[in-house]
CSV table of C-alpha atoms in Angstrom, one decimal:
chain,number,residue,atom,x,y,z
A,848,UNK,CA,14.3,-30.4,-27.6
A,849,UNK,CA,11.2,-28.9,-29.5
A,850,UNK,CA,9.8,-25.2,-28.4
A,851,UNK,CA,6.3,-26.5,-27.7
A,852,UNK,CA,7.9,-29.3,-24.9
A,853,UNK,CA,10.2,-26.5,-23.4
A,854,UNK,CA,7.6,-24.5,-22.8
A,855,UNK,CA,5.7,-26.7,-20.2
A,856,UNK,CA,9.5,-27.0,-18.6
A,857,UNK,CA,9.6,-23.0,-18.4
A,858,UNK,CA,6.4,-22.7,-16.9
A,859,UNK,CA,7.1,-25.1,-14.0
A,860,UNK,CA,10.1,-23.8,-13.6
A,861,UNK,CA,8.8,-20.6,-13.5
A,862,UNK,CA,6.1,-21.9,-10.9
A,863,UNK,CA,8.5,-23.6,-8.6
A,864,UNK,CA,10.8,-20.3,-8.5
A,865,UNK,CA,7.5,-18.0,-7.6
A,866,UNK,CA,6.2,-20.5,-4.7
A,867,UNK,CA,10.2,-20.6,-3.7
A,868,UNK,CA,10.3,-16.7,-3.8
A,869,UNK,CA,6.9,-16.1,-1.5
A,870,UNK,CA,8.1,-18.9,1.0
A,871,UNK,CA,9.3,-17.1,4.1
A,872,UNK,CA,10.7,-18.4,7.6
A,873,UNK,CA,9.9,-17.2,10.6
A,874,UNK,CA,11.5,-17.8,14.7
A,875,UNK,CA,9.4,-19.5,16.7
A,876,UNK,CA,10.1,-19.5,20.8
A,877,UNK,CA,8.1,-22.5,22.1
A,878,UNK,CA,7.5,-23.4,25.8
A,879,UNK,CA,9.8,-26.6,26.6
A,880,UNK,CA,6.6,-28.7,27.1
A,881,UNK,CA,5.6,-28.3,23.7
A,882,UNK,CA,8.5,-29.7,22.3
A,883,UNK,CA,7.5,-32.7,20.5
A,884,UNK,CA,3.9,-31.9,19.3
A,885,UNK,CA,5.9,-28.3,18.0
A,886,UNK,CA,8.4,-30.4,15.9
A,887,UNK,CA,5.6,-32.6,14.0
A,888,UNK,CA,3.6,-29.5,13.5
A,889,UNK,CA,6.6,-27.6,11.9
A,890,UNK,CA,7.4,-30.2,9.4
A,891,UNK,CA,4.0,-30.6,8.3
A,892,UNK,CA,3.3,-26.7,8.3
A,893,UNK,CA,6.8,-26.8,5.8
A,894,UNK,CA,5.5,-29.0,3.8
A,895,UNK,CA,1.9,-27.9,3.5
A,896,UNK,CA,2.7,-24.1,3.1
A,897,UNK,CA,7.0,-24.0,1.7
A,898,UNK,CA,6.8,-21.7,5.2
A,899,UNK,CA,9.6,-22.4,7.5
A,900,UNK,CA,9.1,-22.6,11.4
A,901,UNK,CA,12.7,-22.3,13.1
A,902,UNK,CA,12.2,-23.7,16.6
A,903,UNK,CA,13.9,-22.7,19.7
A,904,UNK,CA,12.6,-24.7,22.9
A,905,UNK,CA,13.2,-23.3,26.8
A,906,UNK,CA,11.5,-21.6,29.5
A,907,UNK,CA,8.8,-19.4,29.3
A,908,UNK,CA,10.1,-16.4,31.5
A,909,UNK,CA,13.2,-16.6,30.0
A,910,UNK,CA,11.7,-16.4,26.4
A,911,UNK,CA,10.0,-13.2,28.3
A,912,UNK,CA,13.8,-12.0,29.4
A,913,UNK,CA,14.9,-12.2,25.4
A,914,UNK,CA,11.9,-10.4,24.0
A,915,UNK,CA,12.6,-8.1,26.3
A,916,UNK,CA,16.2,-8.0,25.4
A,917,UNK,CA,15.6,-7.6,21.4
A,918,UNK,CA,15.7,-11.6,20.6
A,919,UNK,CA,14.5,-11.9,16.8
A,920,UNK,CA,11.7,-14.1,17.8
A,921,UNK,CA,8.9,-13.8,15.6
A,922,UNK,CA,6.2,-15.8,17.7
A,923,UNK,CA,5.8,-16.5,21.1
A,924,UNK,CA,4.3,-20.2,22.1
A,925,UNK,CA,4.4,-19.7,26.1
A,926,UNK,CA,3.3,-22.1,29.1
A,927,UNK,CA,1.2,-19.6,30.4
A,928,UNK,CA,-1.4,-16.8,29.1
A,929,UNK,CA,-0.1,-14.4,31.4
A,930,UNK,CA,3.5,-13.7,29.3
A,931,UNK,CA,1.8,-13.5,26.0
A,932,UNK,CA,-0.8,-10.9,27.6
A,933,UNK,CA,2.1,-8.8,29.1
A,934,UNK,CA,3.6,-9.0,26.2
A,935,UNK,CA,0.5,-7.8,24.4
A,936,UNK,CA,0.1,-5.0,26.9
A,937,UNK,CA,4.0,-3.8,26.8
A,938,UNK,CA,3.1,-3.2,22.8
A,939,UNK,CA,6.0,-6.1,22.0
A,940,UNK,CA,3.5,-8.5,20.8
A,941,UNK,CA,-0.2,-7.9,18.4
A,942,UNK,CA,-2.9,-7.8,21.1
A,943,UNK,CA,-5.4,-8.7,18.4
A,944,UNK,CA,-3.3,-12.1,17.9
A,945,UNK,CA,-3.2,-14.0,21.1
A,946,UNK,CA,-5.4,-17.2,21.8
A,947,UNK,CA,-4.8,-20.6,23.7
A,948,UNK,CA,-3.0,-23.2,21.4
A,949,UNK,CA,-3.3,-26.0,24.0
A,950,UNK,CA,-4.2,-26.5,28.1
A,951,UNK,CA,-1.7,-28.7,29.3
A,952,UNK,CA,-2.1,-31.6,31.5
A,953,UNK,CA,0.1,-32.0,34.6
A,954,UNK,CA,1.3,-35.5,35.5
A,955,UNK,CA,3.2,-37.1,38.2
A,956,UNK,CA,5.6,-39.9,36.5
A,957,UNK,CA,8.4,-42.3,37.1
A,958,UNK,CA,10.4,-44.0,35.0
A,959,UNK,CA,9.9,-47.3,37.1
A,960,UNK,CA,6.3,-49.2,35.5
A,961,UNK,CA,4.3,-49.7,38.7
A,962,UNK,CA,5.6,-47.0,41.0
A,963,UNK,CA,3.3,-44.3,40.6
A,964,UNK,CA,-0.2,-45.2,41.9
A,965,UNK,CA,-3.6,-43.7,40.2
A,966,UNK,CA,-4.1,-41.6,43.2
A,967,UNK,CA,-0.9,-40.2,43.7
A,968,UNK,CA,-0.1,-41.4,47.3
A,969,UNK,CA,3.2,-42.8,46.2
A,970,UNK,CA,4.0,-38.8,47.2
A,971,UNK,CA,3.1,-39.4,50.6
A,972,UNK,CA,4.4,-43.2,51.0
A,973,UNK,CA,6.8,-43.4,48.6
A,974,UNK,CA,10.9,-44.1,49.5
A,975,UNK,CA,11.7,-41.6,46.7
A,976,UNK,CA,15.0,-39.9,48.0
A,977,UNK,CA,14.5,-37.1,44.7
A,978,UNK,CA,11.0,-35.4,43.6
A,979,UNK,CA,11.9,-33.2,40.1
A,980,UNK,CA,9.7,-30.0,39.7
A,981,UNK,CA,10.3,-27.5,36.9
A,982,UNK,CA,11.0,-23.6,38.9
A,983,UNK,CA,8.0,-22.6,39.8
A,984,UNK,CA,9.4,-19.0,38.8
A,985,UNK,CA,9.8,-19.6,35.1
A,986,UNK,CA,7.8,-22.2,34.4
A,987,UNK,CA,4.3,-22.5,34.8
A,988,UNK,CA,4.2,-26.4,35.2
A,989,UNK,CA,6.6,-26.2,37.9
A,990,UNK,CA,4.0,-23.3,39.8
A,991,UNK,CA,1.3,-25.9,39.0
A,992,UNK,CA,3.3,-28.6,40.9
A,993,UNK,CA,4.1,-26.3,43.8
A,994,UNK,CA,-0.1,-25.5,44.0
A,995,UNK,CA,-0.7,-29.7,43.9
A,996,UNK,CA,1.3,-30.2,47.0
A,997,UNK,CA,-0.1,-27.2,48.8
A,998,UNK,CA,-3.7,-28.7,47.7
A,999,UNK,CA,-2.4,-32.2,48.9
A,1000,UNK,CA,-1.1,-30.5,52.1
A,1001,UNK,CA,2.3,-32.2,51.1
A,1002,UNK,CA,5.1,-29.2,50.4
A,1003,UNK,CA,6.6,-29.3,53.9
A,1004,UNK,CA,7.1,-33.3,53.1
A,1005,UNK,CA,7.9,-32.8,49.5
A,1006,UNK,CA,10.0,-30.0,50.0
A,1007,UNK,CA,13.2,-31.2,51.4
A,1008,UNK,CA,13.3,-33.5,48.2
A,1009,UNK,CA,13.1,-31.2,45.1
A,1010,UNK,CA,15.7,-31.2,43.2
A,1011,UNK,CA,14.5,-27.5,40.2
A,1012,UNK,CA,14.9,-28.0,36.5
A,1013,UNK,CA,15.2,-24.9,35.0
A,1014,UNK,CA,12.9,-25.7,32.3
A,1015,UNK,CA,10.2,-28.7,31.7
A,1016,UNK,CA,12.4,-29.9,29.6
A,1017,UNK,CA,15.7,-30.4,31.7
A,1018,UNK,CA,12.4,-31.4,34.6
A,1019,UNK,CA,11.7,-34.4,32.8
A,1020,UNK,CA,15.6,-35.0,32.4
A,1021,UNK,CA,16.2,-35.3,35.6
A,1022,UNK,CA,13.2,-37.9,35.6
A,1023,UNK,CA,14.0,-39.5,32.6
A,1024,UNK,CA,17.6,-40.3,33.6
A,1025,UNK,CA,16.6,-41.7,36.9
A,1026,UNK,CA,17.9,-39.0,39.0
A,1027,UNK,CA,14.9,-38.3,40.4
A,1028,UNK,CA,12.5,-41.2,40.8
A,1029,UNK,CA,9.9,-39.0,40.5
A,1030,UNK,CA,8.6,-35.7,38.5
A,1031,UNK,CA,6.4,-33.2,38.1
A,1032,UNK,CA,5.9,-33.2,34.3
A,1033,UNK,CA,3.6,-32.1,31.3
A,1034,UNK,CA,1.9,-35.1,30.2
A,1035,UNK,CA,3.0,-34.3,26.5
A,1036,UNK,CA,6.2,-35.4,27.4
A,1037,UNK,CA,5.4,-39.1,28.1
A,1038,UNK,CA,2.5,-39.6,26.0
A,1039,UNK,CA,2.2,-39.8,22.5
A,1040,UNK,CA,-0.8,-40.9,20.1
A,1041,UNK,CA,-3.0,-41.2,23.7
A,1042,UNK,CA,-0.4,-43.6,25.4
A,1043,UNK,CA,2.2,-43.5,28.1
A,1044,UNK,CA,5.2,-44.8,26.3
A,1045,UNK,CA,7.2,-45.9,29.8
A,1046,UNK,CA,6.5,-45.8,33.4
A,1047,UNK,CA,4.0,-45.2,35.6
A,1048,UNK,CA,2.1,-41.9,36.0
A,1049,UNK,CA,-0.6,-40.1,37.7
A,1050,UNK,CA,-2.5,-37.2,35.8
A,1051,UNK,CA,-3.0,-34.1,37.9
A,1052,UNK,CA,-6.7,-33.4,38.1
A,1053,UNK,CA,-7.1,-30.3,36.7
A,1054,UNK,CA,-8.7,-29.1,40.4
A,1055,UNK,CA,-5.7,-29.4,42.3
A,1056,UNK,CA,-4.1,-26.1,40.2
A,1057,UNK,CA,-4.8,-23.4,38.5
A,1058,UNK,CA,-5.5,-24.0,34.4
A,1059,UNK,CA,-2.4,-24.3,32.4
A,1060,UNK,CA,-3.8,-22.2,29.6
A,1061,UNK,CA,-1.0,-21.9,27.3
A,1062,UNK,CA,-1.2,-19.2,24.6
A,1063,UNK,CA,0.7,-18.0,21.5
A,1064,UNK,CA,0.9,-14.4,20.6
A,1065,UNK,CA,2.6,-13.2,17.2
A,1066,UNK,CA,5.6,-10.6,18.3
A,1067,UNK,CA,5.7,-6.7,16.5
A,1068,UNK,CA,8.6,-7.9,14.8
A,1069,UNK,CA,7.0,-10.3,13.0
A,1070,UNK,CA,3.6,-8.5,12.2
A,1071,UNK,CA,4.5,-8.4,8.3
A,1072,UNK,CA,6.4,-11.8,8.2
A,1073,UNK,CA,3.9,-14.5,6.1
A,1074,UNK,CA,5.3,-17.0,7.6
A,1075,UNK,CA,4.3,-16.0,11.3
A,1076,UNK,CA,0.7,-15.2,10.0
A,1077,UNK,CA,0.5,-18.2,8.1
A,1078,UNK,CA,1.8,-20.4,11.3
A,1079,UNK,CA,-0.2,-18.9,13.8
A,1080,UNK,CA,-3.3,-19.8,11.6
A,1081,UNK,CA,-2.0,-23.1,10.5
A,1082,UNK,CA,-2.1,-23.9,14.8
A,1083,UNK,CA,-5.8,-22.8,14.6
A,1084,UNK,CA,-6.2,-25.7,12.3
A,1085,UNK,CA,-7.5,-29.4,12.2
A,1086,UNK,CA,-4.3,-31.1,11.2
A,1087,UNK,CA,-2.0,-29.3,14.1
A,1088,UNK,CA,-5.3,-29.7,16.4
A,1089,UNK,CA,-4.9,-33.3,15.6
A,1090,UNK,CA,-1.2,-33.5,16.9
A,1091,UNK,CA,-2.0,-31.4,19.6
A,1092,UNK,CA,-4.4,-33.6,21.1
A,1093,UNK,CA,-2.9,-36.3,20.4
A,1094,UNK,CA,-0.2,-35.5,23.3
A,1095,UNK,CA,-2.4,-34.9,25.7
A,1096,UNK,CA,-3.4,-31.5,25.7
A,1097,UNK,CA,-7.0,-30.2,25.5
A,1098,UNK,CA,-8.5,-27.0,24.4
């Protein structure tokens, strides 16, 4: 091979090796609702940066626990504003960093098409023998629940029923699988491109609880990572706005 063709070959190898050498990876704790829209929004962030997002999914007070405990998280997507704040305010996380990523959308849903009414009186009328609702201690869609049926004037009813997912995620399980008929869920988790893909399901209005602002913060540890800069600006924009939304969520 000729000098003048190997130099083009040097200098893209060359290129390739210096966008290789400034990719970075960062971990990313993100609130079990957020599952799906998180995973879409990694692979396109890898793609569009060479930055890689490692995901782990759970609760967010148990993410808080972690932190706490020296976890090498780098970011913190929470359920909640109020973890990312105290966070913040315990000098674990960059103060200047935090905003809300997504309000999520509570939803009452079955499995079973037809079951769940627009109006949500299948929770008073119902023959359900199991209601699933996330711990109201941990998770902030399962406190959001617990405020619906104190709205509704339903929790002694209800009550007796619940069967607590530790997380949204293992919420929805219990759903999902048909152990519960019913559940308490984040609308994320059965819609996707702006349709329920099974079942039947009531969406909470947004009156019957408190806002389920949900807010990222980017973690001391990861102050000088690229990657965690990079991603936390990459969920400001239009592309992950686009997946966001597309789940349900509003900002």
């Amino acid at each position: 091979m000729t000098a003048h063709r190997l130099a083009p070959l040097a200098l893209s190898l060359l290129a390739a090796f210096a966008t290789g050498a400034h990719a970075d990876e960062v971990s990313v704790a993100v609130a079990a609702n957020f599952t799906a829209p998180m995973q879409k929004i990694a692979a396109a962030f890898e793609k569009d940066s060479g930055h890689k997002a490692v995901l782990s999914f759970g609760a967010t007070g148990k993410f808080y626990a972690q932190i706490n405990n020296g976890a090498p998280f780098g970011i913190l997507l929470a359920a909640d504003d109020t973890t990312p704040a105290k966070l913040a305010q315990e000098g674990k996380g960059v103060a200047a960093s935090r905003f809300t990523y997504a309000i999520g959308q509570l939803v009452l849903w079955s499995k079973q098409a037809g079951y769940v009414d627009d109006t949500g009186a299948v929770l008073k009328t119902g023959d359900y023998r199991h209601i699933a609702i996330a711990n109201p201690k941990l998770a902030p869609y399962g406190l959001a629940a617990m405020e619906t049926l104190q709205h509704l004037g339903l929790t002694d009813v209800v009550t007796p029923k619940i069967v607590q997912g530790e997380n949204i995620g293992q919420t929805y399980q219990f759903a999902a699988s048909g152990n519960a008929q019913l559940g308490f869920v984040a609308l994320s988790q059965v819609m996707e491109d702006g349709k329920l893909r099974e079942g039947s399901a009531w969406i909470v209005p947004s009156a019957m609880h408190e806002p389920i602002r949900q807010d990222a913060v980017l973690l001391n540890s990861a102050k000088d990572n690229a990657a965690a800069t990079a991603l936390m600006q990459y969920l400001k924009g239009d592309k992950a706005r686009a997946i966001i939304q597309s789940y349900g969520y509003a900002f």
